[in-house]
Amino acid sequence: MDSVTIAGVDCGTNSIRLMIAEVDAHGLHVVTPRILRIIRLGEGVDKNRRFSDDALQRAYAAVREFAEVLSRQHVDSLRFVATSATRDAANRNEFEDAVESILGVRPEVIPGSEEAALSFLGATATLHSKQNQSQNQSQTPPQAHMRDHAPYLVVDLGGGSTELVVGGDGDAVPEYQVRAGFSMNVGSVRMTERHLLADPPTEAQIEEATADIDEHIDEAFTRIPAQDVSTIIGVSGTVTTMSAIAMGCQSYDRHAVDGARITFDDVLKADDRVLRMSRKERGTVGAIHPGRIDVVGGGALIWTRVLTRVASAAATQGRHIDSFLASEHGLLDGIVLDRGRKMLADNI
């Protein structure tokens, strides 16, 4: 068996995504471009520890749509992964049973550590592929990759949690191997529902949210070597949305954003501006998906704090970080690659 076709579903707190791709020795090749639906499955979960009926119905509608897409494709394996909100919901069995009845597979509710590792795999495998392609073609690498070197930090900023994963230095630990990871229980939906309740949020609410985020980052930094980081790769809807705004995109352009290098100066200004906007004002910003309007400010604040704190930690070791790479590749790519590689290995 030289290749396998894998369908992957990434079901998060705010969105659900489907991608179908062929996996072979050279990596991942997309068959059906990723489909994104904003379902807000985690609405109220931080407070109530349960999925609401409305949230479940939104999720089931998306899953039925995915089932229709899958009925028209041949796939060797389907993997459905659920993350932060599902980990926290007391009635998750109801959700899992319904998904299994629609798709024929039961959701894997993975721990934050596995989510972090899969996000790192998806983000760095794509980076590795692009760098190899540039070298094989004997061309100067794109500017977005000219200063990229290990150790990499992949940040997957979701609706309910944010994963921070550091890879190796290329010496003691291979640069594309996870060295340490940590999942923080902070995300765009969670911070908005917990702190940023006014429209627009008040200064006091922003300060409370910042303190909450920093407390989680403090804990994360006891688990990951943030001071060793050389390159930051940001994935997820919040990161790519804020990247598009920082780049001045009038509407969201995934091709422009994917692989772009964004300076801290540009994105921190964009983060602060969006955080302090009313929801009505955010609705006029073409790069923001309508399903993110109410929570993207919370995500922007998390992104600001993560970038600021990592840069400060790296500076203690003489490392200067003033930009990051935006990536459209993360957990979903990792889900598909991981399953595909395991299937190929089992058939060798």
Coordinates of C-alpha atoms in Angstrom, one line a residue:
M1 CA 0.0 0.0 0.0
D2 CA 1.6 3.2 -1.2
S3 CA -1.1 5.7 0.0
V4 CA -4.3 5.9 2.0
T5 CA -7.2 8.3 1.8
I6 CA -8.1 9.7 5.2
A7 CA -11.0 11.8 6.3
G8 CA -10.5 13.9 9.4
V9 CA -12.9 15.8 11.5
D10 CA -11.7 18.4 14.1
C11 CA -14.6 19.3 16.5
G12 CA -13.6 22.1 18.7
T13 CA -15.3 24.5 21.1
N14 CA -16.3 27.1 18.4
S15 CA -15.9 25.3 15.0
I16 CA -15.9 22.0 13.3
R17 CA -13.8 21.1 10.3
L18 CA -13.7 18.3 7.8
M19 CA -10.8 17.5 5.4
I20 CA -10.2 14.5 3.1
A21 CA -6.6 13.9 2.0
E22 CA -4.4 11.2 0.6
V23 CA -1.4 10.4 2.8
D24 CA 1.8 8.8 1.4
A25 CA 5.5 8.8 2.1
H26 CA 5.8 12.4 0.9
G27 CA 3.1 13.8 3.2
L28 CA -0.5 15.0 2.8
H29 CA -2.3 15.7 -0.4
V30 CA -5.7 17.3 -0.2
V31 CA -8.6 15.6 -2.0
T32 CA -11.5 17.6 -0.6
P33 CA -10.6 21.1 0.7
R34 CA -11.3 21.6 4.4
I35 CA -14.9 22.6 5.2
L36 CA -15.5 24.9 8.2
R37 CA -18.7 25.4 10.1
I38 CA -19.0 27.6 13.2
I39 CA -21.2 25.6 15.6
R40 CA -20.3 27.1 19.1
L41 CA -20.5 23.6 20.6
G42 CA -18.9 24.9 23.8
E43 CA -21.5 27.7 24.4
G44 CA -22.0 27.8 28.1
V45 CA -19.9 24.8 28.9
D46 CA -17.4 26.8 31.0
K47 CA -20.2 27.7 33.3
N48 CA -22.6 24.9 33.1
R49 CA -20.3 21.9 32.3
R50 CA -22.9 20.7 29.8
F51 CA -23.7 21.0 26.1
S52 CA -26.9 23.0 25.5
D53 CA -29.6 21.6 23.3
D54 CA -29.1 24.4 20.8
A55 CA -25.4 23.8 20.6
L56 CA -25.9 20.0 20.0
Q57 CA -28.4 20.7 17.2
R58 CA -25.9 23.0 15.5
A59 CA -23.3 20.3 15.8
Y60 CA -25.5 17.6 14.4
A61 CA -26.5 19.7 11.4
A62 CA -22.8 20.1 10.5
V63 CA -22.1 16.4 11.1
R64 CA -25.0 15.5 8.8
E65 CA -23.6 17.8 6.1
F66 CA -20.2 16.1 6.5
A67 CA -21.8 12.7 6.2
E68 CA -23.3 13.8 2.8
V69 CA -19.9 14.9 1.6
L70 CA -18.3 11.7 2.8
S71 CA -21.0 9.6 1.0
R72 CA -19.6 10.9 -2.3
Q73 CA -16.0 10.0 -1.5
H74 CA -14.0 6.8 -1.0
V75 CA -12.0 6.9 2.2
D76 CA -9.9 4.2 3.8
S77 CA -10.5 5.6 7.3
L78 CA -12.5 8.3 9.1
R79 CA -11.2 9.9 12.3
F80 CA -13.4 12.2 14.3
V81 CA -11.5 14.1 17.1
A82 CA -13.2 16.2 19.8
T83 CA -11.3 18.5 22.1
S84 CA -11.8 21.1 24.9
A85 CA -15.6 21.5 25.1
T86 CA -16.2 17.8 24.9
R87 CA -13.6 17.1 27.5
D88 CA -15.5 19.4 29.9
A89 CA -19.1 18.4 29.1
A90 CA -20.9 16.1 31.5
N91 CA -23.4 15.0 28.8
R92 CA -20.7 14.2 26.2
N93 CA -22.0 10.6 25.8
E94 CA -25.2 12.0 24.3
F95 CA -23.0 13.9 21.7
E96 CA -20.8 10.9 21.0
D97 CA -23.8 8.6 20.5
A98 CA -25.4 10.9 18.1
V99 CA -22.2 11.5 16.0
E100 CA -21.7 7.7 15.9
S101 CA -25.2 7.2 14.6
I102 CA -24.7 9.7 11.8
L103 CA -21.1 9.0 10.7
G104 CA -20.6 5.4 11.9
V105 CA -17.5 6.3 14.0
R106 CA -17.3 7.4 17.6
P107 CA -15.6 10.6 18.4
E108 CA -12.2 10.4 20.0
V109 CA -12.2 12.8 22.9
I110 CA -8.5 13.4 23.2
P111 CA -6.6 14.9 26.1
G112 CA -4.9 18.3 25.8
S113 CA -1.5 16.7 25.5
E114 CA -2.5 14.7 22.5
E115 CA -4.2 17.7 20.9
A116 CA -1.0 19.6 21.4
A117 CA 1.1 16.9 19.8
L118 CA -1.2 16.6 16.8
S119 CA -1.2 20.3 16.2
F120 CA 2.6 20.4 16.3
L121 CA 2.7 17.5 13.7
G122 CA 0.2 19.3 11.4
A123 CA 1.9 22.7 11.5
T124 CA 5.5 21.5 11.3
A125 CA 5.0 18.8 8.7
T126 CA 3.7 21.4 6.3
L127 CA 6.6 23.8 7.1
H128 CA 9.0 20.9 6.5
S129 CA 7.4 20.1 3.2
K130 CA 7.6 23.7 2.0
Q131 CA 11.3 24.0 3.0
N132 CA 12.2 20.7 1.3
Q133 CA 10.3 21.8 -1.9
S134 CA 12.3 25.1 -2.0
Q135 CA 15.6 23.2 -1.6
N136 CA 14.8 20.6 -4.2
Q137 CA 13.9 23.3 -6.7
S138 CA 17.2 25.1 -5.9
Q139 CA 15.3 28.3 -5.3
T140 CA 15.7 30.9 -2.6
P141 CA 13.1 30.0 0.1
P142 CA 10.1 32.3 0.4
Q143 CA 10.7 35.3 2.7
A144 CA 8.2 33.8 5.1
H145 CA 10.6 30.9 5.8
M146 CA 14.0 32.6 5.5
R147 CA 14.5 33.1 9.3
D148 CA 12.7 30.0 10.5
H149 CA 14.8 27.7 12.7
A150 CA 14.3 25.4 15.6
P151 CA 13.2 25.1 18.3
Y152 CA 9.7 25.8 17.0
L153 CA 6.8 26.7 19.2
V154 CA 3.4 25.8 17.8
V155 CA 0.4 27.7 19.4
D156 CA -3.0 26.4 18.7
L157 CA -5.5 29.0 20.0
G158 CA -8.9 27.5 20.2
G159 CA -12.3 28.3 21.6
G160 CA -11.9 26.4 24.9
S161 CA -8.2 25.7 25.2
T162 CA -4.8 26.9 23.9
E163 CA -2.0 24.4 23.2
L164 CA 1.6 25.4 23.4
V165 CA 4.1 22.8 22.0
V166 CA 7.9 23.1 21.7
G167 CA 9.9 20.9 19.4
G168 CA 13.5 19.9 19.6
D169 CA 16.6 21.9 18.9
G170 CA 17.8 19.7 16.1
D171 CA 20.7 18.4 18.2
A172 CA 19.7 16.6 21.3
V173 CA 16.1 16.2 20.1
P174 CA 15.1 16.3 16.3
E175 CA 13.6 19.6 15.4
Y176 CA 10.3 18.1 14.2
Q177 CA 9.8 16.0 17.4
V178 CA 7.8 17.3 20.3
R179 CA 10.0 18.1 23.3
A180 CA 7.3 19.4 25.6
G181 CA 3.7 20.5 25.4
F182 CA 1.0 22.0 27.6
S183 CA -2.8 22.6 27.1
M184 CA -4.1 25.8 28.8
N185 CA -7.8 26.0 29.6
V186 CA -8.1 29.4 28.0
G187 CA -9.7 30.1 24.7
S188 CA -11.6 32.7 22.8
V189 CA -15.1 31.4 23.8
R190 CA -14.0 30.6 27.4
M191 CA -12.4 34.0 28.1
T192 CA -15.3 35.9 26.5
E193 CA -18.0 34.0 28.5
R194 CA -15.9 34.3 31.7
H195 CA -14.7 37.9 31.6
L196 CA -15.5 40.0 28.5
L197 CA -19.2 40.3 29.0
A198 CA -19.8 43.9 28.1
D199 CA -20.0 45.2 24.5
P200 CA -17.4 46.5 24.1
P201 CA -15.5 45.0 27.1
T202 CA -14.6 47.3 30.0
E203 CA -11.1 48.0 31.1
A204 CA -11.8 46.1 34.3
Q205 CA -12.9 43.1 32.4
I206 CA -9.8 43.2 30.1
E207 CA -7.6 43.4 33.2
E208 CA -9.4 40.4 34.8
A209 CA -9.1 38.4 31.6
T210 CA -5.4 39.3 31.2
A211 CA -4.7 38.2 34.8
D212 CA -6.5 34.9 34.2
I213 CA -4.5 34.3 30.9
D214 CA -1.2 35.1 32.5
E215 CA -1.9 32.7 35.4
H216 CA -2.3 29.9 32.9
I217 CA 0.8 31.0 31.0
D218 CA 2.8 31.0 34.2
E219 CA 1.8 27.3 34.7
A220 CA 2.5 26.5 31.1
F221 CA 6.0 27.9 31.4
T222 CA 6.8 25.5 34.2
R223 CA 6.1 22.7 31.7
I224 CA 7.6 24.0 28.4
P225 CA 11.0 25.6 27.7
A226 CA 9.6 28.9 26.4
Q227 CA 13.0 30.5 26.9
D228 CA 14.5 28.2 24.2
V229 CA 12.0 29.1 21.4
S230 CA 13.4 30.6 18.2
T231 CA 10.3 30.4 15.8
I232 CA 6.6 30.8 16.7
I233 CA 4.0 29.2 14.4
G234 CA 0.4 30.3 15.1
V235 CA -2.5 28.1 14.0
S236 CA -6.3 28.3 14.4
G237 CA -9.0 30.6 13.4
T238 CA -8.2 33.4 15.9
V239 CA -4.6 33.5 14.8
T240 CA -5.2 33.5 11.1
T241 CA -8.0 36.0 11.5
M242 CA -5.9 38.4 13.4
S243 CA -3.0 37.8 10.9
A244 CA -5.3 38.8 8.0
I245 CA -6.3 42.0 9.8
A246 CA -2.7 42.8 10.6
M247 CA -1.8 42.3 7.0
G248 CA -4.6 44.8 5.9
C249 CA -6.8 42.2 4.1
Q250 CA -10.2 43.5 3.3
S251 CA -11.6 40.0 3.4
Y252 CA -10.2 36.8 4.6
D253 CA -7.7 35.3 2.1
R254 CA -6.3 31.9 3.3
H255 CA -3.7 31.8 0.6
A256 CA -2.3 35.2 1.6
V257 CA -2.3 34.3 5.3
D258 CA -0.9 30.8 5.1
G259 CA 2.9 31.0 5.7
A260 CA 2.9 34.8 6.1
R261 CA 5.4 36.2 8.6
I262 CA 3.6 38.8 10.8
T263 CA 5.5 41.2 13.0
F264 CA 4.5 41.6 16.6
D265 CA 4.1 45.3 16.2
D266 CA 1.5 44.8 13.5
V267 CA -0.5 42.0 15.2
L268 CA -0.5 43.5 18.7
K269 CA -2.0 46.7 17.3
A270 CA -4.6 44.7 15.5
D271 CA -5.3 42.6 18.6
D272 CA -5.8 45.6 20.8
R273 CA -8.0 47.3 18.2
V274 CA -10.3 44.3 17.7
L275 CA -10.5 43.6 21.5
R276 CA -11.8 47.1 22.2
M277 CA -14.3 47.1 19.3
S278 CA -18.1 46.6 19.8
R279 CA -19.6 43.6 18.1
K280 CA -21.2 45.9 15.6
E281 CA -17.9 47.4 14.7
R282 CA -16.3 43.9 14.3
G283 CA -19.1 43.1 11.9
T284 CA -17.7 45.7 9.5
V285 CA -14.3 44.0 9.4
G286 CA -14.4 41.8 6.4
A287 CA -11.6 39.4 7.6
I288 CA -13.7 38.3 10.6
H289 CA -16.0 35.3 10.1
P290 CA -19.5 36.2 11.3
G291 CA -19.3 33.2 13.7
R292 CA -16.3 34.7 15.4
I293 CA -17.5 38.3 15.9
D294 CA -18.5 37.9 19.5
V295 CA -15.5 35.9 20.7
V296 CA -12.5 37.0 18.6
G297 CA -11.6 39.8 21.0
G298 CA -11.0 37.2 23.7
G299 CA -8.8 35.2 21.3
A300 CA -6.9 38.4 20.3
L301 CA -6.1 39.1 24.0
I302 CA -4.8 35.5 24.5
W303 CA -2.7 35.8 21.4
T304 CA -1.2 39.1 22.6
R305 CA -0.3 37.7 26.0
V306 CA 1.2 34.5 24.6
L307 CA 3.4 36.4 22.1
T308 CA 4.5 38.9 24.6
R309 CA 5.3 36.4 27.3
V310 CA 7.2 34.0 24.9
A311 CA 9.3 36.9 23.5
S312 CA 10.1 38.0 27.0
A313 CA 11.1 34.5 28.1
A314 CA 13.3 34.0 25.0
A315 CA 15.0 37.4 25.6
T316 CA 16.3 36.0 29.0
Q317 CA 18.4 33.6 26.9
G318 CA 19.5 36.2 24.3
R319 CA 16.9 35.2 21.7
H320 CA 15.1 38.0 19.9
I321 CA 11.7 37.1 18.6
D322 CA 9.7 39.9 16.9
S323 CA 7.5 38.0 14.5
F324 CA 5.6 34.7 14.0
L325 CA 4.4 32.5 11.1
A326 CA 0.7 32.2 10.5
S327 CA -0.4 28.8 9.3
E328 CA -3.6 27.3 8.0
H329 CA -2.3 23.9 9.1
G330 CA -2.6 22.4 12.5
L331 CA -4.7 20.0 14.4
L332 CA -6.8 18.8 11.4
D333 CA -3.7 18.1 9.3
G334 CA -2.2 16.3 12.3
I335 CA -5.3 14.1 12.7
V336 CA -5.1 13.0 9.1
L337 CA -1.4 12.6 8.9
D338 CA -1.2 10.6 12.1
R339 CA -3.9 8.2 11.1
G340 CA -2.5 7.8 7.5
R341 CA 1.1 7.2 8.7
K342 CA -0.1 4.6 11.2
M343 CA -2.1 2.8 8.5
L344 CA 0.8 2.8 6.1
A345 CA 3.2 1.5 8.8
D346 CA 0.8 -1.3 9.7
N347 CA 0.8 -2.5 6.0
I348 CA 4.5 -2.5 5.4

